Amino acid sequence: MPSTEFTKDRIKQSILGKLQRYYGKTLDEATSYQKYYAVASTLRDQIMARWVQSREDDKKDGGKRVYYLSIEFLLGRMMFNNALSLLATEAYTKALTELEISWRDIVYEEPEPGLGNGGLGRLAACFMDSLATLDLPAMGCTIRYEYGLFRQKLTGGQQIELPDDWLQNGNVWEMASMEDVVEVHFEGQVTSAQQDGRTVFTLSDYRTVEAVPYDMPAVGYGVNRVNSLRTWRARSKQSLDLGAFSNGDFLNATKEQDLAAVISKVLYPEDNHYEGKTLRLCQHYFLVSASLQYALKDFEARFGSDWRLLPEKAVFHINDTHPGLAIVELMRLLMDEKGLGWDEAQAITNRCMAYTNHTVMAEALERWPEDLLKRQLPRIYMILEEMNRRLCEKLWDRFPGEWDRIAHMAILAYGMVHMANLCVSQSFSVNGVSKLHGDIIKADTFRDYAQMTPRKFTFITNGVTHRRWLMACNPRLAALITEAIGDKWVREPQALRDLLPFRDDASFRERFQIIKRHNKEVFSDFLTHRQDMQVDPDFMFDVQVKRLHEYKRQLLNALHIHVLYNRIMDDPNFDMPPRVFIFGAKASRGYAKAKMIIRYVLALSRLIDRSPRAKKLLRVLFVENWNVSAAEALIPAADLSEQISTAGKEASGTGNMKLMMNGAVTIGTLDGANVEISHAAGRDNIYLFGMNAGQVAAIYKEGTYNPMGLFERNVEIRKALTQMIDGTLFPDNPAILQSLYHDLLFGSGGGRADNYFVLRDFGTYSSAHDQVSEDYRDRELWLKKAVTNTAMSGYFSTDRTIADYNEKIWRLK
Ligand code: 26W
């Protein structure tokens, strides 16, 4: 890639030129935001040429392309990463310095596109980065939500949610493609007619929503490829039905407008908990219909109308079941619009669709009421019915008489549409996101299908892009690594392994440690800027950052902090290396228990702060509004990574990988990708505790688990739990956490007591933490573990993940 485009002086000139042309301002007059916009625009200019070229090249090349369909893309800010991918950070840093602008002044001005809840959305974003860098033709497809995931405020000891109006000042990175606007149809009636000996189905009296694509660039690192992330905005076709309006039918005159106005309005703040909302169904269909219409149009322009060629030219990746209706929509388009018969359409569809499962939590499995689907998408429902009929026929041949098994595998059963069964039965590939998760979906979640078509099932362990999660967010560590082992790791992250011998090099360890300490100071500054708080960089940083969910067991962490507090208060000789427990987590709006856990953590933080003795050793910090930018600031500063989910529940985890890469040591259960992290890092460099997935499954099946026994036997647990509700935490209203307490010991709403085994795993967790404290005192020992973790993290780069997807599933050139 020619880097001459980025001479310092040309960059300076173009920044000044932008300020003048866009805002009529000199550098002195410009606000920070205007400077940000000018700098970003100069980068965009550089991206544009490559973007156009990539499209042209792909058109000429005639190769296969992957469409990555995802209801979430948690992108995070893009300016710095784009500069990095263009290999322009150095030139820009020089230019900015001469203009007396610092990255820090302008980076914070960029609104963060938070178009995702957590892991699944962030994974999609990391995938875009690696796809472009590996020079693979791909288009990401999602919705251009006007409001991203809510902004979290912590006030009065609890979470409140505020809208995330990220587009209010526009978005430099997006380009509307008006030539690709398509219509998406909802509701209506299906009629059939005979035409040339075929039955042709038509939808009439439907409601139309227009889908307008806005593309954002995904810039490959150090290569010319720029792929597109296509985000669809919903728009009403007619601003007003003038006929209805003049007849006085005001409500119906704006009917279409209403649906169009809400579809791309807001991202659902649901993570691992499914709610069958009509609007959500409309969002899903809107995304897949618009994306597939575009994909077919593009195919036709490149290859004509021999649709049998489609599986050689396009693969659609279904990121969890949310875009699963892509299967049915492709059937509809091929039959109703392109005139294919059922068998042909289905054969093509089955060869084009690949599905990844991201969770085995029962409450996350998508099921739509049949009558809802029938009303909103009548033609889609018809196709589903026929697809289900044919599937059940096949299943009946295979499992004669086994009604229950067949009902369990069917797409339609008991009045519901089972999205996972749709995806598993109609895709050519089904994959899990870690080894353990892959095993669980085969042996359990999709057992019957795995028996029938074992070869369809694979697992591909998740990853994270080491460009954002090491090079960009931890530049000092990146520089130290390059100094030690050269820069091969940048292109081949598994070469980080060459760092391994340096764990025995005292001067290297020393420098590693200085960088960690520096990163803690940087984080403290960040915190001051963001929520007017500081954190002592001399403390050990013990970090648990992820969506708030019972299975992730932030409650276990909190309970342990509570016990530590009591140890300090009860024993004047108690000592430990000072530790700050740092949380970052949003709880879904309606998830009462999750919100209660936040209250518990914040109450502990207050309790500790009131004790001069406790706060010398122990602190609790809750980072407000956890998002990608906060992660970029905190992860490089972390010492200990909490990955403590109930074994068998966390499909993979990716925060665990980011923390490992930045030299944090993991304390965790053998769950998700922790299993592979522990193999990579080695048993001496990770703190494992608790039951494994097999034990959890067994104890759950037995149904004999009795947390009350643990409560009675373990004084530390008993004391902490009692204090939860005796006014120690909330003197004015001791009962606030009553239901948390009650759930742990008795269960609630028919649920079992301590359903996620917090008390059961507490003992080994607490011992593991004691070992952490002991080891942390031995600086050299600890640093060796930290360096080993960074050195062995290369496997967890999405460059490896994407190469695996390509080899096992997509087969792009
Ligand atoms: C329909 C409600 C709903 C919404 C989101 C159900 C499920 C989800 C996602 C699947 C939740 C999610 O983000 N899952 C996470 O995906 C990551 C990427 O594979 C994994 O690393 C995490 O373990 C998994 O929890």
Short mmCIF file of C-alpha atoms in Angstrom, two decimals, residues 16-326:
data_model
loop_
_atom_site.label_atom_id
_atom_site.label_comp_id
_atom_site.label_asym_id
_atom_site.label_seq_id
_atom_site.Cartn_x
_atom_site.Cartn_y
_atom_site.Cartn_z
CA LEU A 16 -6.85 22.95 7.60
CA GLY A 17 -8.59 22.86 4.24
CA LYS A 18 -11.49 20.85 5.69
CA LEU A 19 -11.92 23.23 8.59
CA GLN A 20 -12.12 26.10 6.18
CA ARG A 21 -14.46 24.45 3.67
CA TYR A 22 -16.78 22.67 6.09
CA TYR A 23 -16.99 25.23 8.84
CA GLY A 24 -15.37 28.45 7.59
CA LYS A 25 -13.04 28.25 10.59
CA THR A 26 -9.34 28.59 11.21
CA LEU A 27 -7.61 26.10 13.44
CA ASP A 28 -7.74 28.53 16.36
CA GLU A 29 -11.44 29.10 15.98
CA ALA A 30 -12.43 25.46 15.54
CA THR A 31 -14.07 23.47 18.33
CA SER A 32 -12.77 20.05 19.31
CA TYR A 33 -15.66 18.45 17.47
CA GLN A 34 -14.88 20.37 14.30
CA LYS A 35 -11.26 19.31 14.52
CA TYR A 36 -12.34 15.72 14.98
CA TYR A 37 -14.61 15.94 11.97
CA ALA A 38 -11.89 17.48 9.84
CA VAL A 39 -9.30 14.85 10.79
CA ALA A 40 -11.76 12.02 10.27
CA SER A 41 -12.75 13.43 6.89
CA THR A 42 -9.16 13.40 5.69
CA LEU A 43 -8.95 9.73 6.62
CA ARG A 44 -12.22 9.09 4.87
CA ASP A 45 -10.82 10.63 1.69
CA GLN A 46 -7.99 8.12 1.80
CA ILE A 47 -10.39 5.25 2.39
CA MET A 48 -12.70 6.26 -0.45
CA ALA A 49 -10.28 5.51 -3.26
CA ARG A 50 -9.55 2.04 -1.89
CA TRP A 51 -13.21 1.40 -1.29
CA VAL A 52 -14.17 2.12 -4.88
CA GLN A 53 -11.24 0.04 -6.09
CA SER A 54 -12.19 -2.95 -3.92
CA ARG A 55 -15.70 -2.92 -5.36
CA GLU A 56 -14.37 -2.73 -8.89
CA ASP A 57 -11.87 -5.52 -8.27
CA ASP A 58 -14.55 -7.78 -6.82
CA LYS A 59 -16.82 -7.14 -9.76
CA LYS A 60 -14.09 -8.11 -12.20
CA ASP A 61 -12.89 -11.02 -10.16
CA GLY A 62 -16.27 -12.74 -10.08
CA GLY A 63 -15.46 -14.61 -6.87
CA LYS A 64 -17.62 -15.76 -4.02
CA ARG A 65 -18.67 -13.34 -1.30
CA VAL A 66 -19.93 -13.78 2.27
CA TYR A 67 -22.84 -11.76 3.57
CA TYR A 68 -22.56 -11.65 7.34
CA LEU A 69 -26.11 -11.05 8.57
CA SER A 70 -26.27 -9.79 12.12
CA ILE A 71 -28.87 -7.87 14.06
CA GLU A 72 -25.97 -6.33 16.01
CA PHE A 73 -22.57 -4.85 15.15
CA LEU A 74 -20.92 -3.31 18.19
CA LEU A 75 -18.41 -1.22 16.30
CA GLY A 76 -16.91 1.22 18.72
CA ARG A 77 -15.14 4.33 17.54
CA MET A 78 -13.44 4.16 14.19
CA MET A 79 -11.13 7.11 13.62
CA PHE A 80 -8.03 5.76 15.30
CA ASN A 81 -8.50 2.24 13.96
CA ASN A 82 -8.94 3.52 10.44
CA ALA A 83 -5.71 5.48 10.75
CA LEU A 84 -4.03 2.33 12.02
CA SER A 85 -5.33 0.23 9.14
CA LEU A 86 -4.10 2.82 6.67
CA LEU A 87 -0.66 2.60 8.35
CA ALA A 88 -0.99 6.32 8.92
CA THR A 89 -0.89 6.73 12.69
CA GLU A 90 2.68 7.94 12.74
CA ALA A 91 2.24 10.53 10.02
CA TYR A 92 -1.00 11.69 11.62
CA THR A 93 0.52 11.92 15.07
CA LYS A 94 3.26 14.15 13.69
CA ALA A 95 0.84 16.32 11.76
CA LEU A 96 -1.48 16.68 14.72
CA THR A 97 1.37 17.53 17.06
CA GLU A 98 2.45 20.35 14.76
CA LEU A 99 -1.12 21.61 14.67
CA GLU A 100 -1.19 21.35 18.46
CA ILE A 101 -4.03 18.86 18.38
CA SER A 102 -3.69 15.67 20.41
CA TRP A 103 -5.46 12.44 19.56
CA ARG A 104 -6.98 12.53 23.01
CA ASP A 105 -8.61 15.93 22.41
CA ILE A 106 -10.43 14.70 19.36
CA VAL A 107 -10.91 10.98 19.92
CA TYR A 108 -13.53 11.61 22.60
CA GLU A 109 -15.52 13.72 20.14
CA GLU A 110 -16.35 10.74 17.99
CA PRO A 111 -19.76 9.33 18.87
CA GLU A 112 -19.53 5.63 19.58
CA PRO A 113 -21.82 3.48 17.43
CA GLY A 114 -23.17 1.12 20.07
CA LEU A 115 -25.25 -1.01 17.75
CA GLY A 116 -25.00 -4.12 19.87
CA ASN A 117 -25.51 -5.51 23.35
CA GLY A 118 -22.35 -7.48 23.99
CA GLY A 119 -20.30 -10.39 22.75
CA LEU A 120 -22.25 -11.34 19.67
CA GLY A 121 -22.25 -7.81 18.30
CA ARG A 122 -18.63 -7.13 19.15
CA LEU A 123 -17.60 -10.42 17.54
CA ALA A 124 -19.31 -9.31 14.33
CA ALA A 125 -17.29 -6.09 14.41
CA CYS A 126 -14.00 -7.94 14.99
CA PHE A 127 -14.94 -10.25 12.09
CA MET A 128 -15.29 -7.29 9.73
CA ASP A 129 -11.79 -6.15 10.65
CA SER A 130 -10.23 -9.57 10.02
CA LEU A 131 -12.23 -10.25 6.86
CA ALA A 132 -10.88 -7.09 5.27
CA THR A 133 -7.36 -7.69 6.53
CA LEU A 134 -7.32 -11.23 5.16
CA ASP A 135 -8.50 -9.73 1.87
CA LEU A 136 -11.76 -11.69 1.79
CA PRO A 137 -14.78 -10.29 -0.07
CA ALA A 138 -17.48 -9.70 2.51
CA MET A 139 -20.40 -7.48 3.28
CA GLY A 140 -21.73 -7.07 6.81
CA CYS A 141 -25.47 -6.39 6.96
CA THR A 142 -27.35 -4.90 9.87
CA ILE A 143 -29.84 -2.21 10.87
CA ARG A 144 -28.92 1.43 11.17
CA TYR A 145 -30.50 1.93 14.58
CA GLU A 146 -31.12 5.56 15.28
CA TYR A 147 -30.60 4.79 18.94
CA GLY A 148 -27.96 2.27 19.98
CA LEU A 149 -27.83 0.41 23.27
CA PHE A 150 -29.03 2.71 26.07
CA ARG A 151 -26.63 4.93 27.97
CA GLN A 152 -26.29 3.84 31.57
CA LYS A 153 -26.25 6.31 34.45
CA LEU A 154 -25.62 5.25 38.00
CA THR A 155 -27.48 7.49 40.37
CA GLY A 156 -28.78 6.94 43.84
CA GLY A 157 -27.10 3.55 43.90
CA GLN A 158 -28.88 2.17 40.87
CA GLN A 159 -28.92 2.06 37.10
CA ILE A 160 -31.04 4.32 34.98
CA GLU A 161 -31.26 4.13 31.21
CA LEU A 162 -30.97 7.07 28.86
CA PRO A 163 -31.34 7.10 25.09
CA ASP A 164 -28.17 6.83 23.03
CA ASP A 165 -28.65 9.45 20.36
CA TRP A 166 -25.42 8.66 18.55
CA LEU A 167 -26.42 10.08 15.17
CA GLN A 168 -27.39 13.54 16.33
CA ASN A 169 -24.31 15.16 14.78
CA GLY A 170 -24.21 12.90 11.75
CA ASN A 171 -21.75 10.13 11.02
CA VAL A 172 -18.62 10.85 8.97
CA TRP A 173 -18.04 7.24 8.11
CA GLU A 174 -21.30 6.43 6.36
CA MET A 175 -22.38 6.87 2.76
CA ALA A 176 -25.97 6.46 1.63
CA SER A 177 -26.44 4.34 -1.51
CA MET A 178 -29.70 5.61 -2.90
CA GLU A 179 -29.42 3.42 -5.98
CA ASP A 180 -29.85 0.35 -3.77
CA VAL A 181 -33.05 1.36 -1.97
CA VAL A 182 -35.49 -1.59 -1.82
CA GLU A 183 -39.02 -2.18 -0.58
CA VAL A 184 -39.91 -4.55 2.23
CA HIS A 185 -43.53 -5.70 2.54
CA PHE A 186 -45.47 -6.55 5.69
CA GLU A 187 -48.97 -7.91 6.33
CA GLY A 188 -51.38 -8.25 3.38
CA GLN A 189 -53.07 -11.23 1.69
CA VAL A 190 -51.62 -13.98 -0.42
CA THR A 191 -53.45 -14.97 -3.56
CA SER A 192 -52.54 -17.70 -6.00
CA ALA A 193 -53.06 -18.00 -9.73
CA GLN A 194 -52.08 -20.42 -12.48
CA GLN A 195 -49.51 -19.12 -14.91
CA ASP A 196 -47.95 -21.30 -17.62
CA GLY A 197 -48.83 -24.41 -15.65
CA ARG A 198 -47.31 -23.12 -12.38
CA THR A 199 -48.99 -21.79 -9.28
CA VAL A 200 -47.88 -18.24 -8.68
CA PHE A 201 -48.32 -16.55 -5.32
CA THR A 202 -48.78 -12.82 -4.94
CA LEU A 203 -49.01 -10.63 -1.89
CA SER A 204 -51.45 -7.74 -2.03
CA ASP A 205 -52.73 -5.04 0.34
CA TYR A 206 -49.39 -5.07 2.10
CA ARG A 207 -47.66 -2.30 3.98
CA THR A 208 -44.49 -1.02 2.43
CA VAL A 209 -41.37 0.09 4.20
CA GLU A 210 -38.43 1.33 2.20
CA ALA A 211 -34.97 0.18 3.19
CA VAL A 212 -32.24 2.74 2.58
CA PRO A 213 -28.66 1.44 2.83
CA TYR A 214 -25.88 3.40 4.50
CA ASP A 215 -22.47 1.84 4.06
CA MET A 216 -19.55 2.11 6.43
CA PRO A 217 -16.05 1.08 5.41
CA ALA A 218 -14.25 -1.86 6.96
CA VAL A 219 -10.62 -1.11 6.18
CA GLY A 220 -8.13 -3.95 5.92
CA TYR A 221 -4.91 -3.45 7.82
CA GLY A 222 -2.04 -2.65 5.46
CA VAL A 223 -3.89 -4.00 2.42
CA ASN A 224 -5.94 -2.29 -0.23
CA ARG A 225 -9.19 -4.01 0.60
CA VAL A 226 -12.07 -2.04 2.03
CA ASN A 227 -15.28 -4.01 2.59
CA SER A 228 -18.68 -2.55 3.41
CA LEU A 229 -20.83 -2.77 6.44
CA ARG A 230 -24.28 -2.11 5.08
CA THR A 231 -26.69 -0.62 7.63
CA TRP A 232 -30.33 -0.37 6.57
CA ARG A 233 -32.54 2.51 7.58
CA ALA A 234 -36.32 2.21 7.39
CA ARG A 235 -38.18 4.96 5.61
CA SER A 236 -41.78 5.29 4.62
CA LYS A 237 -42.42 5.23 0.92
CA GLN A 238 -45.03 7.90 0.80
CA SER A 239 -44.83 10.60 3.33
CA LEU A 240 -48.61 10.62 3.49
CA ASP A 241 -51.47 8.78 1.83
CA LEU A 242 -53.12 11.88 0.40
CA GLY A 243 -56.26 10.01 -0.63
CA ALA A 244 -56.91 8.70 2.85
CA PHE A 245 -55.93 12.01 4.33
CA SER A 246 -58.44 14.03 2.32
CA ASN A 247 -61.13 11.47 3.15
CA GLY A 248 -60.53 12.31 6.78
CA ASP A 249 -58.93 8.94 7.56
CA PHE A 250 -56.00 10.57 9.34
CA LEU A 251 -54.89 7.53 11.26
CA ASN A 252 -54.62 5.29 8.26
CA ALA A 253 -53.03 8.05 6.23
CA THR A 254 -49.94 7.78 8.41
CA LYS A 255 -50.09 4.02 8.96
CA GLU A 256 -47.18 3.10 6.76
CA GLN A 257 -45.21 5.97 8.10
CA ASP A 258 -45.61 4.67 11.62
CA LEU A 259 -44.14 1.26 10.92
CA ALA A 260 -41.34 2.75 8.86
CA ALA A 261 -40.61 5.25 11.55
CA VAL A 262 -40.12 2.66 14.27
CA ILE A 263 -38.37 -0.26 12.57
CA SER A 264 -34.89 1.21 12.61
CA LYS A 265 -35.49 3.40 15.62
CA VAL A 266 -33.87 1.48 18.44
CA LEU A 267 -31.81 -1.60 19.22
CA TYR A 268 -33.50 -4.02 21.59
CA PRO A 269 -31.57 -4.05 24.85
CA GLU A 270 -32.05 -7.78 25.31
CA ASP A 271 -29.14 -10.07 25.84
CA ASN A 272 -29.73 -13.77 26.21
CA HIS A 273 -33.36 -13.23 26.96
CA TYR A 274 -35.93 -13.55 24.24
CA GLU A 275 -39.17 -11.57 24.14
CA GLY A 276 -41.59 -12.15 21.27
CA LYS A 277 -42.24 -8.55 20.30
CA THR A 278 -43.88 -7.77 16.97
CA LEU A 279 -41.51 -4.90 16.31
CA ARG A 280 -38.54 -7.15 16.79
CA LEU A 281 -39.90 -9.62 14.27
CA CYS A 282 -40.37 -6.73 11.84
CA GLN A 283 -36.76 -5.66 12.42
CA HIS A 284 -35.50 -9.14 11.68
CA TYR A 285 -37.48 -9.48 8.48
CA PHE A 286 -36.60 -5.96 7.41
CA LEU A 287 -32.89 -6.76 7.72
CA VAL A 288 -32.96 -10.06 5.88
CA SER A 289 -35.36 -9.03 3.15
CA ALA A 290 -33.43 -5.88 2.28
CA SER A 291 -30.06 -7.66 2.43
CA LEU A 292 -31.16 -10.60 0.29
CA GLN A 293 -32.85 -8.45 -2.30
CA TYR A 294 -29.61 -6.56 -2.64
CA ALA A 295 -27.53 -9.73 -2.78
CA LEU A 296 -29.67 -11.18 -5.58
CA LYS A 297 -29.58 -7.95 -7.51
CA ASP A 298 -25.82 -7.92 -7.22
CA PHE A 299 -25.61 -11.56 -8.30
CA GLU A 300 -27.76 -10.88 -11.34
CA ALA A 301 -25.64 -7.91 -12.35
CA ARG A 302 -22.49 -9.99 -12.12
CA PHE A 303 -23.59 -13.40 -13.36
CA GLY A 304 -27.04 -13.20 -14.93
CA SER A 305 -29.96 -15.34 -13.85
CA ASP A 306 -28.59 -18.86 -13.62
CA TRP A 307 -29.53 -19.23 -9.97
CA ARG A 308 -27.94 -22.66 -9.67
CA LEU A 309 -24.69 -20.73 -9.59
CA LEU A 310 -25.70 -18.80 -6.48
CA PRO A 311 -24.10 -21.13 -3.89
CA GLU A 312 -20.79 -20.76 -5.69
CA LYS A 313 -20.99 -17.00 -5.55
CA ALA A 314 -22.66 -16.13 -2.27
CA VAL A 315 -22.86 -17.50 1.24
CA PHE A 316 -25.12 -16.00 3.89
CA HIS A 317 -23.95 -16.28 7.45
CA ILE A 318 -26.73 -16.25 10.03
CA ASN A 319 -25.32 -14.79 13.24
CA ASP A 320 -27.48 -16.48 15.85
CA THR A 321 -31.09 -17.17 14.90
CA HIS A 322 -32.12 -13.50 14.71
CA PRO A 323 -31.56 -13.26 10.92
CA GLY A 324 -32.81 -16.84 10.42
CA LEU A 325 -35.72 -15.72 8.27
CA ALA A 326 -33.09 -15.16 5.57
#
